[in-house]
Amino acid sequence: MKKIGLISVLVMLAGLAWYAIAGAKTASTDADTVAVDNGQQELIVVTPWELTSADPSKSGFIFQRLQIAETLVDAKQNAELQPMLAQSWSANENGDVWTFVLSDGVKFHDGSPLTADDVVKSLQVALSKPTALESAAISQMKAIDSKTVEITLDKPLMSFPAYLAHATSIILASSSFDENNEITQLIGTGPYYVTKFEPPQKIEQKAFADYWGEKAKIQDITYLANSRSETRTLLAQSKPNYLVFTLDSASLTRLKQDPNLQVQSKSLARTIEYKVNADNPFFSDVRVRKALSDAIDRQGIAQSVMHAGDAAATQILPPIFKDWQIKTQSKQPAPQTIKQRLLDAGFSADSDGMLQKDGKPFKFTLRTFSDRPELPIIATALQAQWKKIGVDVDVSVGNFSEIPSGHQDGTLEMGLYARNYGMTPDPVGSLVEDFDPQGSDWGVMNWQNPELTERLLTLETTKGNDVATKQRVSQIIFDERPIVPVVYYQQNAAAHKSLKGLEIDGLERNFYLNKLSW
């Protein structure tokens, strides 16, 4: 019996060895096949962002990144504006009348030519909805001829072309809209057209043969929305035709160890920051706002969470906006020194060392959301770091909408989020919106500064590049800290090594799908 058992074991081991060799051979063959024979293989793009609607005011940023639709104005990676559907633009002396000349040879996906009437129609619909154009003070838009659009503003706005680069300003064919200006079909001008639209998770698209620019090499692309970072990581490793964006730090480390994958990371024009309700008795005091900011170990968060030592953010605008940068000192926090500053500001410490004032504990709720996987981790890090100075923080991880809704109903105490300052490549528009004296869903809450408002108005209405005023705006925000930067956001993408031409857009406007090939 023992002899039979030994023979059985040997046979089994031999079988396993053969299986391992065969498996390795198959894997090698599959990899070679991917690299050589998949010229027409479908690409599947996976991100966390659901398709809430066909309306560009809600999902335009996805349509823009997937290159289904395009804007009049585009931007280079250094945030410099460049032509797109408009080959040129100019303004009158006052900066309140702008003329845009359309590019030649542009066709919509239904074969019709791009005309000034189409542009006016799309922009009029965008203006009627909550979009960036709301802040542009547009009074009239008209087609001068088939290739020329004239837009008149209520006031001078020198950064106006940047508003037309915003994702909500994408241009669709007039036939895309019904009589109520609702989208019935997405007919854009990009290198890909939609073949199937299945919100909230899926878009299927195909290369547009008559695209006016660089034509797509990969013919078929499917977009999938998946909110779980762990699932996106598994998809990146499951098949060679997945391109996955927005990965958490643990997943990033794991994927970098996979020899079949390429993993890219890049700093974006997006800042992870928190806003405070300045009506809160604690946050109304700038000394408290500064103490909380100074207690943050930004370098530690940058390295441990973002895996990028240069991601620590001491000022609100990322380095891509070089004219706005000011000199700031990056210091390691000294909790006891900072706590003493709060004691000097009128706080007292209880028997556990936690701060209180006027009989109320220094305690508040920090709201954030999990759509961006770094946010809950950073919120927990802030909670631990502020506890060292005697501040008690509850972290609430909810839906994306809870910060703006809390702003509107006044219940928000502090919100942590990632703010994209590159959607309008000139950040003046974003800053005007965020620091409006009346407040903003993703901007200040119950806080205003007359000098800041005046400086932003100057930048809006004055020709030329006024670097001194830009830097003064940055300085006021840094000194007052109604919104506090923590780290600059890093985008991560993973794909099989057989995918060529992968590039991350620092302004988050484009996946550059038409540049990809197998």
Coordinates of C-alpha atoms in Angstrom, one line a residue:
M1 CA 0.0 0.0 0.0
K2 CA 2.8 2.4 0.9
K3 CA 4.5 1.7 -2.5
I4 CA 1.2 2.4 -4.3
G5 CA 0.8 5.6 -2.3
L6 CA 4.3 6.8 -3.2
I7 CA 3.7 6.1 -6.9
S8 CA 0.4 8.0 -6.7
V9 CA 2.2 11.0 -5.2
L10 CA 4.9 10.9 -7.8
V11 CA 2.4 10.8 -10.6
M12 CA 0.5 13.7 -9.0
L13 CA 3.7 15.8 -8.7
A14 CA 4.6 15.0 -12.3
G15 CA 1.1 16.1 -13.4
L16 CA 1.4 19.4 -11.4
A17 CA 4.9 20.1 -12.9
W18 CA 3.5 19.5 -16.4
Y19 CA 0.5 21.8 -15.6
A20 CA 2.8 24.5 -14.4
I21 CA 5.0 24.3 -17.5
A22 CA 2.0 24.3 -19.8
G23 CA 0.5 27.2 -17.9
A24 CA 3.6 29.2 -18.2
K25 CA 3.8 28.4 -21.9
T26 CA 0.1 29.5 -22.4
A27 CA 0.7 32.7 -20.5
S28 CA 3.7 33.5 -22.6
T29 CA 1.8 32.7 -25.7
D30 CA -1.1 34.9 -24.6
A31 CA 1.2 37.8 -23.8
D32 CA 2.8 37.5 -27.3
T33 CA -0.6 37.4 -28.9
V34 CA -1.7 40.6 -27.0
A35 CA 1.5 42.4 -28.2
V36 CA 1.2 41.3 -31.8
D37 CA -2.3 40.2 -32.9
N38 CA -4.7 42.6 -31.2
G39 CA -4.6 45.6 -33.5
Q40 CA -8.4 45.8 -33.5
Q41 CA -8.9 44.7 -29.9
E42 CA -11.5 46.8 -27.9
L43 CA -10.1 49.0 -25.2
I44 CA -12.1 49.2 -21.9
V45 CA -11.7 52.5 -19.9
V46 CA -12.6 52.2 -16.3
T47 CA -13.0 55.2 -13.9
P48 CA -15.1 55.9 -10.7
W49 CA -17.3 58.5 -12.4
E50 CA -20.9 57.5 -13.2
L51 CA -22.9 58.9 -16.1
T52 CA -25.6 60.8 -14.4
S53 CA -27.2 62.1 -17.6
A54 CA -26.6 62.8 -21.3
D55 CA -26.7 66.5 -20.4
P56 CA -23.3 68.2 -20.8
S57 CA -23.9 70.3 -17.7
K58 CA -23.8 67.1 -15.7
S59 CA -21.6 64.6 -17.6
G60 CA -19.8 66.8 -20.1
F61 CA -16.5 66.2 -18.4
I62 CA -16.8 62.5 -19.3
F63 CA -17.8 63.2 -22.9
Q64 CA -14.8 65.6 -23.2
R65 CA -12.3 63.1 -21.7
L66 CA -13.6 60.3 -24.0
Q67 CA -13.2 62.6 -27.0
I68 CA -16.8 62.3 -28.0
A69 CA -17.3 66.1 -28.0
E70 CA -14.9 69.1 -28.1
T71 CA -14.8 72.7 -27.1
L72 CA -14.0 75.9 -29.0
V73 CA -10.9 76.4 -27.0
D74 CA -8.4 73.8 -25.7
A75 CA -5.4 74.0 -23.4
K76 CA -1.8 72.7 -23.5
Q77 CA -0.3 70.8 -20.6
N78 CA 1.1 74.0 -19.2
A79 CA -2.4 75.5 -19.1
E80 CA -1.8 77.8 -22.1
L81 CA -4.9 78.2 -24.2
Q82 CA -4.8 76.9 -27.8
P83 CA -7.2 76.6 -30.7
M84 CA -9.6 73.7 -31.1
L85 CA -13.0 74.1 -32.8
A86 CA -12.2 77.8 -33.0
Q87 CA -9.0 78.4 -35.0
S88 CA -8.8 82.0 -33.6
W89 CA -10.4 84.5 -31.3
S90 CA -10.1 88.2 -30.6
A91 CA -11.7 90.8 -28.4
N92 CA -12.6 94.5 -28.7
E93 CA -10.6 97.1 -26.8
N94 CA -12.9 96.8 -23.7
G95 CA -12.8 93.0 -23.6
D96 CA -16.6 92.7 -23.7
V97 CA -17.2 91.6 -27.3
W98 CA -15.4 88.5 -28.4
T99 CA -15.2 87.0 -31.9
F100 CA -14.4 83.3 -32.7
V101 CA -13.6 82.0 -36.1
L102 CA -14.3 78.3 -36.5
S103 CA -11.7 75.7 -37.7
D104 CA -11.9 74.4 -41.2
G105 CA -13.1 70.9 -42.2
V106 CA -14.9 70.0 -39.0
K107 CA -17.7 67.5 -39.3
F108 CA -20.2 66.2 -36.7
H109 CA -20.6 62.5 -36.3
D110 CA -23.8 62.6 -38.5
G111 CA -21.7 64.0 -41.3
S112 CA -23.0 67.6 -41.1
P113 CA -20.5 70.4 -41.0
L114 CA -19.8 72.5 -37.9
T115 CA -21.5 75.9 -38.2
A116 CA -21.7 79.0 -36.2
D117 CA -25.4 78.2 -35.6
D118 CA -24.5 74.9 -34.0
V119 CA -22.0 76.7 -31.7
V120 CA -24.6 79.3 -30.7
K121 CA -27.2 76.6 -30.0
S122 CA -24.9 74.5 -27.7
L123 CA -23.7 77.6 -25.8
Q124 CA -27.2 78.9 -25.3
V125 CA -28.3 75.6 -23.9
A126 CA -25.2 75.5 -21.6
L127 CA -25.9 79.1 -20.5
S128 CA -29.5 78.1 -19.4
K129 CA -28.1 75.5 -17.0
P130 CA -25.7 75.4 -14.1
T131 CA -22.5 75.6 -16.0
A132 CA -19.3 77.7 -16.0
L133 CA -20.8 80.1 -18.5
E134 CA -23.2 81.3 -15.7
S135 CA -20.2 83.3 -14.4
A136 CA -19.2 84.7 -17.8
A137 CA -21.8 87.5 -17.9
I138 CA -22.9 86.7 -21.4
S139 CA -25.6 89.0 -22.8
Q140 CA -25.8 87.9 -26.4
M141 CA -24.5 85.3 -28.8
K142 CA -25.0 85.4 -32.5
A143 CA -23.7 83.9 -35.8
I144 CA -22.1 86.6 -37.9
D145 CA -21.7 84.1 -40.8
S146 CA -21.4 80.3 -41.1
K147 CA -17.9 80.3 -39.5
T148 CA -17.9 83.3 -37.2
V149 CA -19.5 83.6 -33.7
E150 CA -19.8 86.9 -31.8
I151 CA -20.4 86.9 -28.1
T152 CA -21.2 90.0 -26.2
L153 CA -20.7 90.3 -22.4
D154 CA -22.3 92.5 -19.8
K155 CA -18.8 93.4 -18.6
P156 CA -15.2 93.1 -19.7
L157 CA -13.8 89.6 -19.1
M158 CA -10.2 89.0 -20.3
S159 CA -10.3 85.3 -19.3
F160 CA -13.4 84.6 -21.3
P161 CA -11.9 82.1 -23.8
A162 CA -11.0 79.9 -20.8
Y163 CA -14.7 79.5 -20.0
L164 CA -15.2 78.1 -23.5
A165 CA -12.6 75.4 -22.7
H166 CA -14.7 74.1 -19.8
A167 CA -16.3 70.7 -20.3
T168 CA -19.8 72.1 -19.9
S169 CA -19.1 74.2 -23.0
I170 CA -18.7 71.3 -25.4
I171 CA -20.3 71.8 -28.8
L172 CA -22.9 69.4 -30.1
A173 CA -24.9 69.4 -33.4
S174 CA -28.1 71.3 -33.2
S175 CA -29.9 68.0 -34.0
S176 CA -28.7 66.6 -30.6
F177 CA -31.5 68.7 -28.9
D178 CA -35.2 68.4 -28.8
E179 CA -37.7 71.3 -28.7
N180 CA -37.1 71.5 -24.9
N181 CA -33.4 71.6 -25.4
E182 CA -32.9 68.2 -23.9
I183 CA -30.3 65.9 -25.3
T184 CA -31.8 63.1 -27.4
Q185 CA -28.5 61.9 -28.9
L186 CA -24.9 62.8 -28.5
I187 CA -23.6 64.1 -31.8
G188 CA -20.2 65.7 -31.3
T189 CA -17.1 66.4 -33.4
G190 CA -14.5 64.2 -31.6
P191 CA -12.4 61.3 -32.9
Y192 CA -15.0 58.9 -31.4
Y193 CA -18.8 58.7 -31.7
V194 CA -21.3 57.0 -29.4
T195 CA -22.8 53.7 -30.5
K196 CA -24.5 52.9 -27.2
F197 CA -25.3 55.1 -24.1
E198 CA -26.3 53.2 -20.9
P199 CA -26.2 55.4 -17.9
P200 CA -25.1 55.3 -15.2
Q201 CA -22.3 52.8 -16.0
K202 CA -21.6 52.5 -19.7
I203 CA -20.8 54.1 -23.0
E204 CA -19.7 52.2 -26.2
Q205 CA -18.0 54.3 -28.8
K206 CA -16.3 53.8 -32.2
A207 CA -13.6 55.7 -34.1
F208 CA -14.9 58.4 -36.4
A209 CA -13.4 58.0 -39.9
D210 CA -14.1 61.6 -40.9
Y211 CA -12.5 63.2 -37.8
W212 CA -10.9 66.5 -38.6
G213 CA -7.8 66.0 -36.5
E214 CA -5.6 63.1 -35.6
K215 CA -7.6 60.0 -36.2
A216 CA -8.1 57.2 -33.6
K217 CA -6.0 54.0 -34.0
I218 CA -8.1 51.8 -31.7
Q219 CA -11.5 51.4 -33.3
D220 CA -13.7 50.3 -30.4
I221 CA -13.8 51.7 -26.9
T222 CA -16.1 51.0 -24.0
Y223 CA -16.3 53.2 -20.9
L224 CA -17.3 51.6 -17.6
A225 CA -17.9 53.4 -14.3
N226 CA -17.0 51.5 -11.2
S227 CA -16.8 53.3 -7.8
R228 CA -14.8 50.6 -6.0
S229 CA -11.0 51.1 -6.2
E230 CA -10.4 47.4 -5.3
T231 CA -12.6 46.3 -8.3
R232 CA -10.8 48.7 -10.7
T233 CA -7.5 47.2 -9.5
L234 CA -8.7 43.6 -10.2
L235 CA -9.9 44.7 -13.6
A236 CA -6.5 46.1 -14.5
Q237 CA -5.0 42.7 -13.8
S238 CA -7.7 40.6 -15.2
K239 CA -7.4 41.2 -19.0
P240 CA -4.9 43.1 -21.2
N241 CA -7.4 45.4 -22.7
Y242 CA -8.3 47.5 -19.6
L243 CA -7.2 51.0 -19.0
V244 CA -7.9 51.9 -15.4
F245 CA -7.8 55.4 -13.7
T246 CA -7.9 56.6 -10.1
L247 CA -6.3 54.0 -8.0
D248 CA -5.7 54.1 -4.3
S249 CA -2.2 53.9 -2.8
A250 CA -2.4 50.2 -1.8
S251 CA -3.6 49.2 -5.2
L252 CA -0.9 51.3 -6.9
T253 CA 1.9 49.5 -5.0
R254 CA 0.4 46.2 -6.0
L255 CA 0.0 47.0 -9.6
K256 CA 3.6 48.3 -9.9
Q257 CA 4.8 44.9 -9.0
D258 CA 2.9 43.3 -11.9
P259 CA 5.4 42.7 -14.7
N260 CA 2.7 42.8 -17.3
L261 CA 1.4 46.3 -16.4
Q262 CA 2.5 49.9 -17.0
V263 CA 1.6 52.3 -14.2
Q264 CA 1.7 56.1 -14.6
S265 CA 1.3 58.8 -12.0
K266 CA 1.1 62.6 -12.6
S267 CA 0.4 65.7 -10.6
L268 CA -2.8 67.4 -11.6
A269 CA -4.2 70.9 -11.5
R270 CA -6.3 69.7 -8.6
T271 CA -5.8 70.4 -5.0
I272 CA -7.1 68.3 -2.1
E273 CA -8.3 70.9 0.3
Y274 CA -10.8 71.6 3.0
K275 CA -13.3 74.5 3.5
V276 CA -14.6 75.7 6.9
N277 CA -17.8 77.3 7.9
A278 CA -16.6 80.7 9.0
D279 CA -19.8 81.3 11.0
N280 CA -18.7 78.5 13.3
P281 CA -17.4 80.2 16.5
F282 CA -14.2 78.2 16.3
F283 CA -13.5 78.8 12.6
S284 CA -14.4 82.5 12.6
D285 CA -11.0 83.2 14.3
V286 CA -8.2 83.3 11.7
R287 CA -5.8 82.2 14.5
V288 CA -7.7 78.9 14.8
R289 CA -7.7 78.4 11.0
K290 CA -4.0 78.9 10.9
A291 CA -3.3 76.6 13.9
L292 CA -5.3 73.8 12.2
S293 CA -3.4 74.3 9.0
D294 CA 0.0 74.4 10.7
A295 CA -0.7 71.2 12.5
I296 CA -1.0 69.2 9.2
D297 CA 2.0 67.0 8.3
R298 CA 1.6 67.6 4.6
Q299 CA 4.9 65.9 3.7
G300 CA 3.9 62.7 5.6
I301 CA 0.5 62.6 3.8
A302 CA 2.1 63.3 0.5
Q303 CA 4.5 60.4 0.9
S304 CA 2.3 57.8 2.6
V305 CA -1.0 58.5 0.8
M306 CA -0.1 60.1 -2.5
H307 CA 3.2 58.3 -2.9
A308 CA 4.7 61.6 -4.2
G309 CA 7.1 63.6 -2.1
D310 CA 6.4 66.8 -4.1
A311 CA 2.6 66.6 -3.6
A312 CA 2.6 68.6 -0.3
A313 CA 0.5 71.7 -0.8
T314 CA 1.2 74.9 1.1
Q315 CA -0.8 77.2 -1.3
I316 CA -4.1 76.6 -3.0
L317 CA -3.1 76.6 -6.7
P318 CA -0.9 73.8 -8.0
P319 CA 2.6 74.5 -9.5
I320 CA 1.2 74.2 -13.1
F321 CA 0.0 77.8 -12.6
K322 CA 3.4 79.2 -12.1
D323 CA 2.4 82.9 -12.2
W324 CA 0.3 82.5 -9.1
Q325 CA 3.0 80.9 -6.9
I326 CA 4.2 82.7 -3.7
K327 CA 7.0 81.9 -1.3
T328 CA 5.8 79.8 1.6
Q329 CA 7.6 77.9 4.3
S330 CA 7.0 74.2 4.7
K331 CA 7.6 73.2 8.3
Q332 CA 7.1 70.0 10.2
P333 CA 4.3 70.6 12.7
A334 CA 5.2 71.1 16.3
P335 CA 2.0 70.0 18.1
Q336 CA 2.8 71.4 21.6
T337 CA 3.8 74.8 20.2
I338 CA 0.6 75.0 18.1
K339 CA -1.5 73.9 21.0
Q340 CA 0.0 76.6 23.1
R341 CA -1.0 79.1 20.5
L342 CA -4.6 78.0 20.9
L343 CA -4.4 78.2 24.6
D344 CA -3.1 81.8 24.2
A345 CA -6.1 82.5 22.0
G346 CA -8.5 81.7 24.8
F347 CA -8.9 77.9 24.8
S348 CA -8.4 75.8 27.8
A349 CA -7.5 72.1 28.1
D350 CA -9.5 69.5 30.1
S351 CA -8.0 66.6 32.1
D352 CA -7.5 64.6 28.9
G353 CA -5.7 67.5 27.2
M354 CA -8.5 68.2 24.8
L355 CA -9.4 71.8 24.1
Q356 CA -12.5 73.7 25.0
K357 CA -13.8 77.3 25.0
D358 CA -16.7 78.9 26.8
G359 CA -17.6 75.5 28.1
K360 CA -17.8 73.9 24.7
P361 CA -15.3 71.2 23.5
F362 CA -13.4 72.0 20.4
K363 CA -15.1 69.4 18.3
F364 CA -16.5 69.3 14.8
T365 CA -17.4 66.9 11.9
L366 CA -15.3 66.7 8.8
R367 CA -17.3 65.5 5.8
T368 CA -15.7 63.8 2.8
F369 CA -16.6 61.1 0.3
S370 CA -15.1 57.9 -1.2
D371 CA -15.3 58.6 -4.9
R372 CA -11.7 59.6 -4.7
P373 CA -10.2 56.9 -2.6
E374 CA -7.5 59.1 -1.0
L375 CA -10.0 61.4 0.7
P376 CA -11.1 59.2 3.5
I377 CA -7.5 58.2 4.2
I378 CA -6.4 61.9 4.3
A379 CA -9.5 62.7 6.5
T380 CA -8.4 60.1 9.0
A381 CA -4.8 61.4 9.0
L382 CA -6.1 64.9 9.7
Q383 CA -8.2 63.6 12.5
A384 CA -5.1 62.0 14.1
Q385 CA -2.9 65.0 13.6
W386 CA -5.5 67.5 15.0
K387 CA -6.0 65.2 18.1
K388 CA -2.3 65.9 18.9
I389 CA -3.2 69.6 19.5
G390 CA -6.3 68.8 21.5
V391 CA -9.0 69.0 18.8
D392 CA -11.7 66.3 18.5
V393 CA -12.8 65.5 15.0
D394 CA -15.5 63.2 13.7
V395 CA -15.0 62.0 10.2
S396 CA -18.1 61.4 8.1
V397 CA -17.6 59.6 4.8
G398 CA -20.7 60.0 2.7
N399 CA -21.9 60.9 -0.8
F400 CA -20.2 63.4 -3.1
S401 CA -23.3 65.7 -2.8
E402 CA -23.2 66.0 1.0
I403 CA -20.6 68.9 1.0
P404 CA -22.6 71.2 -1.4
S405 CA -25.9 70.2 0.3
G406 CA -24.3 71.0 3.7
H407 CA -23.1 74.3 2.4
Q408 CA -26.6 75.2 1.2
D409 CA -28.5 74.2 4.4
G410 CA -25.8 75.6 6.7
T411 CA -25.0 72.3 8.5
L412 CA -21.5 71.9 7.0
E413 CA -18.7 72.5 9.5
M414 CA -15.8 71.4 7.4
G415 CA -15.6 69.6 4.1
L416 CA -12.6 67.8 2.5
Y417 CA -12.6 67.4 -1.3
A418 CA -10.5 67.6 -4.4
R419 CA -10.9 70.9 -6.4
N420 CA -10.0 70.9 -10.1
Y421 CA -8.5 74.3 -11.0
G422 CA -7.8 73.2 -14.5
M423 CA -11.4 72.8 -15.9
T424 CA -11.1 76.4 -17.0
P425 CA -7.4 76.5 -17.8
D426 CA -7.1 80.1 -16.5
P427 CA -7.9 79.7 -12.8
V428 CA -9.4 83.2 -12.5
G429 CA -12.8 81.9 -13.3
S430 CA -12.6 79.1 -10.7
L431 CA -11.3 81.6 -8.0
V432 CA -14.0 84.1 -8.8
E433 CA -16.6 81.4 -8.3
D434 CA -15.0 79.9 -5.2
F435 CA -14.4 83.2 -3.4
D436 CA -17.6 84.9 -4.3
P437 CA -18.7 87.1 -1.3
Q438 CA -21.9 85.1 -1.3
G439 CA -20.1 81.8 -1.0
S440 CA -20.0 78.8 -3.3
D441 CA -20.8 75.1 -3.0
W442 CA -17.1 74.2 -3.5
G443 CA -15.8 77.5 -2.2
V444 CA -15.9 79.7 0.8
M445 CA -18.7 79.5 3.3
N446 CA -19.7 82.6 5.3
W447 CA -16.4 84.4 4.6
Q448 CA -15.4 87.3 2.4
N449 CA -12.5 89.7 1.9
P450 CA -13.0 93.0 0.0
E451 CA -9.5 93.2 -1.2
L452 CA -9.6 89.7 -2.6
T453 CA -12.8 90.5 -4.4
E454 CA -11.3 93.7 -5.9
R455 CA -8.1 91.9 -7.0
L456 CA -10.0 89.2 -8.8
L457 CA -12.1 91.8 -10.5
T458 CA -8.9 93.5 -11.7
L459 CA -7.7 90.2 -13.2
E460 CA -11.0 89.7 -14.9
T461 CA -11.1 93.0 -16.6
T462 CA -7.5 94.0 -17.3
K463 CA -5.5 93.0 -20.3
G464 CA -2.1 91.5 -20.0
N465 CA -0.5 89.1 -17.5
D466 CA -0.7 90.9 -14.1
V467 CA 1.6 88.5 -12.1
A468 CA 1.8 90.8 -9.1
T469 CA -2.0 90.8 -8.7
K470 CA -2.2 87.0 -9.1
Q471 CA 0.4 86.5 -6.4
R472 CA -1.4 89.0 -4.1
V473 CA -4.6 86.9 -4.5
S474 CA -2.6 83.7 -3.5
Q475 CA -1.1 85.6 -0.6
I476 CA -4.5 86.7 0.8
I477 CA -5.9 83.2 0.6
F478 CA -2.8 81.8 2.3
D479 CA -2.9 84.4 5.1
E480 CA -6.7 84.0 5.8
R481 CA -7.1 80.3 5.1
P482 CA -10.9 80.0 4.7
I483 CA -10.0 77.2 2.3
V484 CA -6.8 75.2 3.2
P485 CA -4.8 73.1 0.8
V486 CA -3.4 69.8 2.0
V487 CA -1.8 68.0 -1.0
Y488 CA -1.9 68.2 -4.7
Y489 CA -3.8 65.4 -6.3
Q490 CA -2.0 62.7 -8.3
Q491 CA -3.8 60.8 -11.0
N492 CA -2.8 57.2 -11.5
A493 CA -3.5 55.0 -14.5
A494 CA -2.7 51.3 -15.1
A495 CA -2.8 49.3 -18.4
H496 CA -1.2 46.3 -20.0
K497 CA 2.3 47.1 -21.4
S498 CA 1.0 46.3 -24.9
L499 CA -1.0 49.6 -24.9
K500 CA 1.2 52.2 -26.5
G501 CA 1.0 56.0 -26.2
L502 CA -0.6 56.2 -22.7
E503 CA -0.4 59.8 -21.3
I504 CA -2.1 61.5 -18.3
D505 CA -3.5 65.0 -18.9
G506 CA -2.5 67.2 -16.0
L507 CA -5.6 69.4 -16.6
E508 CA -7.9 66.4 -16.6
R509 CA -9.5 67.3 -19.9
N510 CA -8.5 64.4 -22.1
F511 CA -7.7 60.7 -22.0
Y512 CA -5.9 61.1 -25.4
L513 CA -7.6 58.0 -26.6
N514 CA -6.9 58.8 -30.3
K515 CA -3.2 58.6 -29.6
L516 CA -3.4 55.1 -28.2
S517 CA -2.5 51.9 -30.1
W518 CA -1.8 48.3 -29.4

